[in-house]
Short mmCIF file of C-alpha atoms in Angstrom, two decimals:
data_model
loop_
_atom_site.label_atom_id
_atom_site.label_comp_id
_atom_site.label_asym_id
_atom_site.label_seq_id
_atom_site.Cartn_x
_atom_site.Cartn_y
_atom_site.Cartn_z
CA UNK A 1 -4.51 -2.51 1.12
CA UNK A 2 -0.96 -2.11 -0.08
CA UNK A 3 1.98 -1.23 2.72
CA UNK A 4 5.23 -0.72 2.54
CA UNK A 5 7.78 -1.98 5.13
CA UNK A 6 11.38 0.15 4.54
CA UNK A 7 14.03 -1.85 6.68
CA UNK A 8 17.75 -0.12 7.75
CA UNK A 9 20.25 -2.11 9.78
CA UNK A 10 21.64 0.21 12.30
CA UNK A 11 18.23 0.31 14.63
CA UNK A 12 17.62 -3.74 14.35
CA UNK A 13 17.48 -5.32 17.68
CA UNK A 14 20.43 -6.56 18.80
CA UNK A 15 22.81 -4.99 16.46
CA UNK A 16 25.62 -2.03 18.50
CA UNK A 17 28.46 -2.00 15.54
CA UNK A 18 29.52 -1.76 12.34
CA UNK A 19 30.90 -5.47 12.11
CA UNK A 20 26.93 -6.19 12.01
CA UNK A 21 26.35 -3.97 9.54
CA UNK A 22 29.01 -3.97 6.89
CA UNK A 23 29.24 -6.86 3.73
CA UNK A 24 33.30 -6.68 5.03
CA UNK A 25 33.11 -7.38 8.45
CA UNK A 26 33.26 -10.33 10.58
CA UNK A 27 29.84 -10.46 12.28
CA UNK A 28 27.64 -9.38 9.20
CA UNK A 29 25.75 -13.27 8.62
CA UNK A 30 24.85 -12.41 12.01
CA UNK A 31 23.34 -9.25 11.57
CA UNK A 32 21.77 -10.22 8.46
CA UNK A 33 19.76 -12.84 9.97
CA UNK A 34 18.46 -10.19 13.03
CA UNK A 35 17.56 -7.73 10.20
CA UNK A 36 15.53 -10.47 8.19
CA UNK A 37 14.08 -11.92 11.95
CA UNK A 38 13.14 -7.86 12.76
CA UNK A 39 11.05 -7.73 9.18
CA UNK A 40 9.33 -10.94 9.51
CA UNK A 41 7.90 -9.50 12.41
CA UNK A 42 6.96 -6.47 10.98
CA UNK A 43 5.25 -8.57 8.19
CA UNK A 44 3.47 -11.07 10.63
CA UNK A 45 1.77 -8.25 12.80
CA UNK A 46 0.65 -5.95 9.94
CA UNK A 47 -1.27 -9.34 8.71
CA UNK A 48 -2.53 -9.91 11.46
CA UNK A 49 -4.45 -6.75 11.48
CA UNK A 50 -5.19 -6.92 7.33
CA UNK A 51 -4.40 -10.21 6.45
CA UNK A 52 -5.27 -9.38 2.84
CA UNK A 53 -3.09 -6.53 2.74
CA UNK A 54 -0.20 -7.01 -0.16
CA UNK A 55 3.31 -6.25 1.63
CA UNK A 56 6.46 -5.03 -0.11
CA UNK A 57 9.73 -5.23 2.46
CA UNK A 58 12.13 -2.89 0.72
CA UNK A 59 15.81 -3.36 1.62
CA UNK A 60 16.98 0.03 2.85
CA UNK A 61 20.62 -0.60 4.20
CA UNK A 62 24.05 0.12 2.34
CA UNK A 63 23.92 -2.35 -1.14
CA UNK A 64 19.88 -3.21 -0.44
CA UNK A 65 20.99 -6.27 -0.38
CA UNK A 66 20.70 -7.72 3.23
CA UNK A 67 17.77 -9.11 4.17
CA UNK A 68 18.08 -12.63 3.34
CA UNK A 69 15.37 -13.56 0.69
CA UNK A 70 14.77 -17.03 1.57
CA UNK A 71 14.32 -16.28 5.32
CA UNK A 72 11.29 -13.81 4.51
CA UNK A 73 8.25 -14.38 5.11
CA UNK A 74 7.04 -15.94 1.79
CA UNK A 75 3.80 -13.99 1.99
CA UNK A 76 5.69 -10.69 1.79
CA UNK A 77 7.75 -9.12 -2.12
CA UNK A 78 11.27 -7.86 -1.49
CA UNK A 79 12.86 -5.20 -2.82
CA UNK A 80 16.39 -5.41 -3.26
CA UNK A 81 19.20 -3.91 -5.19
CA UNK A 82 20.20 -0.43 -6.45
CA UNK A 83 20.20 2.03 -7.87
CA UNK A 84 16.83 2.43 -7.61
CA UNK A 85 13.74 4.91 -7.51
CA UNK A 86 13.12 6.55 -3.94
CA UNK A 87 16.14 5.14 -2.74
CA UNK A 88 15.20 3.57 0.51
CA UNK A 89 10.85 4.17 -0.23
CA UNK A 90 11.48 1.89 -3.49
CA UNK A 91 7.92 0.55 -3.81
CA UNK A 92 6.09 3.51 -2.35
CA UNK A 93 3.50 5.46 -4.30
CA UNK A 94 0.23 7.49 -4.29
CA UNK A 95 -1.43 3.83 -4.02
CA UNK A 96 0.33 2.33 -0.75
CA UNK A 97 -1.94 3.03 2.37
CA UNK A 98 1.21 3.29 4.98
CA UNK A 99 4.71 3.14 5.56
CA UNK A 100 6.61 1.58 8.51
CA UNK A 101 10.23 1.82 8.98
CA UNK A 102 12.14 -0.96 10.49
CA UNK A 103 15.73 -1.08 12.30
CA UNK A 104 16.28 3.17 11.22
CA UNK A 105 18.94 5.35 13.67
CA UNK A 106 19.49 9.11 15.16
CA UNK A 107 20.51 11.25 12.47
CA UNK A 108 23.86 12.94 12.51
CA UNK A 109 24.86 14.95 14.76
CA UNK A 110 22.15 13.53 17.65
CA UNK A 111 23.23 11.16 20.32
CA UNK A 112 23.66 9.90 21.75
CA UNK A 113 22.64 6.74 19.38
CA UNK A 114 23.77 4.11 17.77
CA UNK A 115 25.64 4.37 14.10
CA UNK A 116 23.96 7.63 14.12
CA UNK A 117 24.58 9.32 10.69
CA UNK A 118 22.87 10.21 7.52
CA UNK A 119 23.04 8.62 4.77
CA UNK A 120 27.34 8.36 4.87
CA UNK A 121 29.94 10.00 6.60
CA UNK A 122 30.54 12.51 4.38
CA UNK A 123 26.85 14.35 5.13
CA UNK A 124 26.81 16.05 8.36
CA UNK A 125 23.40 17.48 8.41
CA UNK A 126 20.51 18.64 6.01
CA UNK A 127 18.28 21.16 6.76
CA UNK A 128 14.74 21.47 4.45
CA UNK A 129 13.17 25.34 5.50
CA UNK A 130 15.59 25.18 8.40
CA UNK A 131 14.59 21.97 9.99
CA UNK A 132 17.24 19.56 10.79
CA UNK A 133 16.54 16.23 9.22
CA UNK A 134 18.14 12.50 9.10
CA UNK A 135 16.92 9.86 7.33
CA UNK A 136 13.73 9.17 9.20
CA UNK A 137 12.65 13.15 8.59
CA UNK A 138 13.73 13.01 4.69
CA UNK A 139 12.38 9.48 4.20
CA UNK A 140 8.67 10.42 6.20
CA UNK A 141 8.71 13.40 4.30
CA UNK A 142 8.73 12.02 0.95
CA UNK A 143 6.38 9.56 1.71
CA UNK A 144 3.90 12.18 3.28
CA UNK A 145 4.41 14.09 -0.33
CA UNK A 146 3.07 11.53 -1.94
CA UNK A 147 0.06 11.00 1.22
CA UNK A 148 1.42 8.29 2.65
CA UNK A 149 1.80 8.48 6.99
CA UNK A 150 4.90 6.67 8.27
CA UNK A 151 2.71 4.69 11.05
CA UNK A 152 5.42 2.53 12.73
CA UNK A 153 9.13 3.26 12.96
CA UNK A 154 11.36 1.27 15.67
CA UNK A 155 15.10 1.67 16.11
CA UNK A 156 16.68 2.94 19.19
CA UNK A 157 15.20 5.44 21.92
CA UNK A 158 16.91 8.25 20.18
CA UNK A 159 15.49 7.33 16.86
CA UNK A 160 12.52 6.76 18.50
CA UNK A 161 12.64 10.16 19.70
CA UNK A 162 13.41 11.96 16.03
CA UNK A 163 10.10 10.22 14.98
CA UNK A 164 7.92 11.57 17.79
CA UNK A 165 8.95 14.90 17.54
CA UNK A 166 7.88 14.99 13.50
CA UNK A 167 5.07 12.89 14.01
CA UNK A 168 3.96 12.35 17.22
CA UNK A 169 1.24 9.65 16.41
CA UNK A 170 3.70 7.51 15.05
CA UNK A 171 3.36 4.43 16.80
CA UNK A 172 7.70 3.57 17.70
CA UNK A 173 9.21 0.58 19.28
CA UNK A 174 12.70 1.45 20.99
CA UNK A 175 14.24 -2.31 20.66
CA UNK A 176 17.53 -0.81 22.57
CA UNK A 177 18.68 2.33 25.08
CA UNK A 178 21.44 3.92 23.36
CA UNK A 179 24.48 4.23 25.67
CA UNK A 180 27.00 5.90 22.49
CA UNK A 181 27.70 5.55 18.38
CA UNK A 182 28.64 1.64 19.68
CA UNK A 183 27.46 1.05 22.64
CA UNK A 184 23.21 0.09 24.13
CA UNK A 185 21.38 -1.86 26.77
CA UNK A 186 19.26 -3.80 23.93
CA UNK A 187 16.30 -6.00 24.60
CA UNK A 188 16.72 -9.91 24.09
CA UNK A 189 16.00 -10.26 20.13
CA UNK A 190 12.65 -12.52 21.09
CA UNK A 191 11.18 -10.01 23.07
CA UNK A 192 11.91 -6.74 20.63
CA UNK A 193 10.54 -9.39 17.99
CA UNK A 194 6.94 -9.56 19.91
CA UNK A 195 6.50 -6.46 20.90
CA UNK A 196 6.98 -5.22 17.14
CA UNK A 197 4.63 -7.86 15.98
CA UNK A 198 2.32 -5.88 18.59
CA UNK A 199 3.20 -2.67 17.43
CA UNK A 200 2.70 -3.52 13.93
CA UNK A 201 -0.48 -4.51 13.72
CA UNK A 202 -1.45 -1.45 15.93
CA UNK A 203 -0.24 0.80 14.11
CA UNK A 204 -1.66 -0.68 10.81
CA UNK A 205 -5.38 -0.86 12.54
CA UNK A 206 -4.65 3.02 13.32
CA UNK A 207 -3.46 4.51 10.26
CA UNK A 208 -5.88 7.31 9.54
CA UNK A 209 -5.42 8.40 12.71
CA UNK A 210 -1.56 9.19 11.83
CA UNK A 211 -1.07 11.98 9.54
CA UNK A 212 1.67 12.26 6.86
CA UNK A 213 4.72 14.31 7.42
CA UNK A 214 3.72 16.79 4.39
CA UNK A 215 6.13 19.83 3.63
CA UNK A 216 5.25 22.53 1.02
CA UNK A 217 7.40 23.93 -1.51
CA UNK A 218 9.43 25.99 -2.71
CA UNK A 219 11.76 24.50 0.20
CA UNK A 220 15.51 26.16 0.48
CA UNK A 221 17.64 23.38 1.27
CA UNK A 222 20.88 23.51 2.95
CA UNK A 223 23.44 20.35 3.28
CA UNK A 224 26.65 20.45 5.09
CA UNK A 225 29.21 18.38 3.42
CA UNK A 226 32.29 16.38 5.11
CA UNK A 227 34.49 16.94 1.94
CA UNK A 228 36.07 20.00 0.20
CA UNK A 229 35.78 17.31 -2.77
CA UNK A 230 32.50 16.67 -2.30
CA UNK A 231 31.44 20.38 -1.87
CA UNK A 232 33.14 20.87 -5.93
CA UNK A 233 30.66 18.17 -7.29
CA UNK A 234 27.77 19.04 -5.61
CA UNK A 235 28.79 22.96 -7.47
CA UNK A 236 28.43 21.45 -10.45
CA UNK A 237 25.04 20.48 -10.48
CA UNK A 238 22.51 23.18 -11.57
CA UNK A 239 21.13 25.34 -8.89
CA UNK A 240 23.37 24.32 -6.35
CA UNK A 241 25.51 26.79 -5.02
CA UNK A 242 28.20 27.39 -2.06
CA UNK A 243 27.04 29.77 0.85
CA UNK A 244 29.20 31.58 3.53
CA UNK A 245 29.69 28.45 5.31
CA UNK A 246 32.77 26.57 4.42
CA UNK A 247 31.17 23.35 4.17
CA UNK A 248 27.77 24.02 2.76
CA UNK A 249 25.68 23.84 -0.30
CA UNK A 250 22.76 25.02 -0.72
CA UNK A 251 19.55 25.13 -3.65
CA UNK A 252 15.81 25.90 -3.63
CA UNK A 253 13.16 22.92 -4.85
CA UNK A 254 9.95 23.67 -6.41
CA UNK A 255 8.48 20.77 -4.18
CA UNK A 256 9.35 18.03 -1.83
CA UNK A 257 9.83 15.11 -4.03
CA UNK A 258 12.67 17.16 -6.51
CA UNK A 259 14.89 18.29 -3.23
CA UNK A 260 14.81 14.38 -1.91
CA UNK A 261 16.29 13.15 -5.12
CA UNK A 262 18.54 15.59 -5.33
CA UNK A 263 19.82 15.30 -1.34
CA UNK A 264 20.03 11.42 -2.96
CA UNK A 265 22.45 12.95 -5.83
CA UNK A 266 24.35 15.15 -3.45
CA UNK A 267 24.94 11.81 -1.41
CA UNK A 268 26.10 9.73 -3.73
CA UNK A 269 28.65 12.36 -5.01
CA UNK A 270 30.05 12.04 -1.62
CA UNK A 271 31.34 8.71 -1.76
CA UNK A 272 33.61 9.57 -5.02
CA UNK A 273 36.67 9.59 -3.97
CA UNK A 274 39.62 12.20 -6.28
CA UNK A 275 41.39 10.60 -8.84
#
């Protein structure tokens, strides 16, 4: 059995603001070592269930390059670093058996939750055939085009929520009760760490019971951009276009998997900055 475990920062027990989450801030060893301490338990519970079950833990927040490798549990792979292929799903393909996403957050827009956004500041929302979707939506998605069913997914209760309403057998651990974009009555680190040990391993021992979040092309895709800037790249790439809406772009994918890595272009455009 092969599984992938995709790990974010924002949703990680414990952690309310961005001096846990960014390289530059004071309090980022700290949330480091709750993101790495979230994982491991991810890792422990889904071999407890298949202990012969090969586990990648990709690194899925900001630079990949949190987690801290020699806290891991040695019997998991990491994969760290960017840029990469899939983005935050690096390690996914038609081969793994399930997907669980560790630490993710509300998309933008929803709330309230904490960090809420999607993938930077600078995207406000992205809509695939009219359905609003964050980073839990886009990232289950791609893995359900390729078969695989996001089983587990904890964060927050409102990114606990976003998950139930795509897939409602998605097994979800809500490690804190959002209170605003900074603000939640968490659970003591210890306990969110056992009950996603729990979780894990249920949700691994129920996995054909949880279907993949599959959507069929063609797919028009819409993505509403922060940035006037931003809005003149994102023109310049074939087939995408402006619409009547001052800060959207829009294009239409033959299937899933092309419109994800282009949303992944269109997001990286956003963080360049005019000369």
């Amino acid at each position: 059995m092969r599984l992938l475990i995709s790990v974010d920062m924002e949703g990680i027990s414990g952690i309310v603001h961005s001096t846990e989450t960014n390289p530059e801030r004071y309090d980022y060893q700290r949330g480091r070592e709750l993101m790495t301490a979230d994982a491991n338990a991810v890792v422990a519970g889904v071999l407890d269930a298949e202990p012969t079950a090969e586990v990648l833990v990709a690194d899925a927040h900001g630079t990949f390059r949190n987690l801290l490798p020699e806290q891991l549990d040695r019997r998991a792979r990491l994969v760290r670093g960017k840029p990469r292929a899939l983005n935050m799903l690096a390690g996914l393909d038609e081969e793994t058996d399930a997907a669980l996403f560790v630490g993710y957050h509300v998309r933008a827009g929803e709330g309230p939750g904490v960090l809420a956004h999607t993938m930077n500041g600078e995207i406000l929302d992205v809509r695939v055939a009219g359905r609003s979707l964050g980073e839990i939506g886009l990232n289950a998605a791609m893995a359900g085009h390729l078969g695989v069913p996001v089983v587990l997914l904890s964060g927050d209760d409102a990114a606990c929520a976003e998950m139930t309403h795509l897939v409602p057998e998605t097994v979800t651990v809500a490690v804190k009760e959002a209170l605003g974009m900074a603000a939640a009555v968490t659970l003591h680190p210890e306990e969110a760490r056992d009950r996603l040990r729990r979780a894990a391993a249920d949700a691994v021992s129920r996995r054909t019971e949880i279907p993949p979040l599959a959507l069929g092309g063609p797919l028009a895709v819409e993505v509403d951009l922060a940035s006037p800037h931003t809005i003149d790249l994102a023109t310049l790439v074939p087939g995408v276009s402006r619409t009547a809406g001052a800060r959207t772009v829009a294009f239409t994918s033959p299937d899933y998997a092309t419109a994800y890595r282009l949303i992944l272009l269109l997001a990286q455009l956003a963080t360049i900055r005019p000369a």
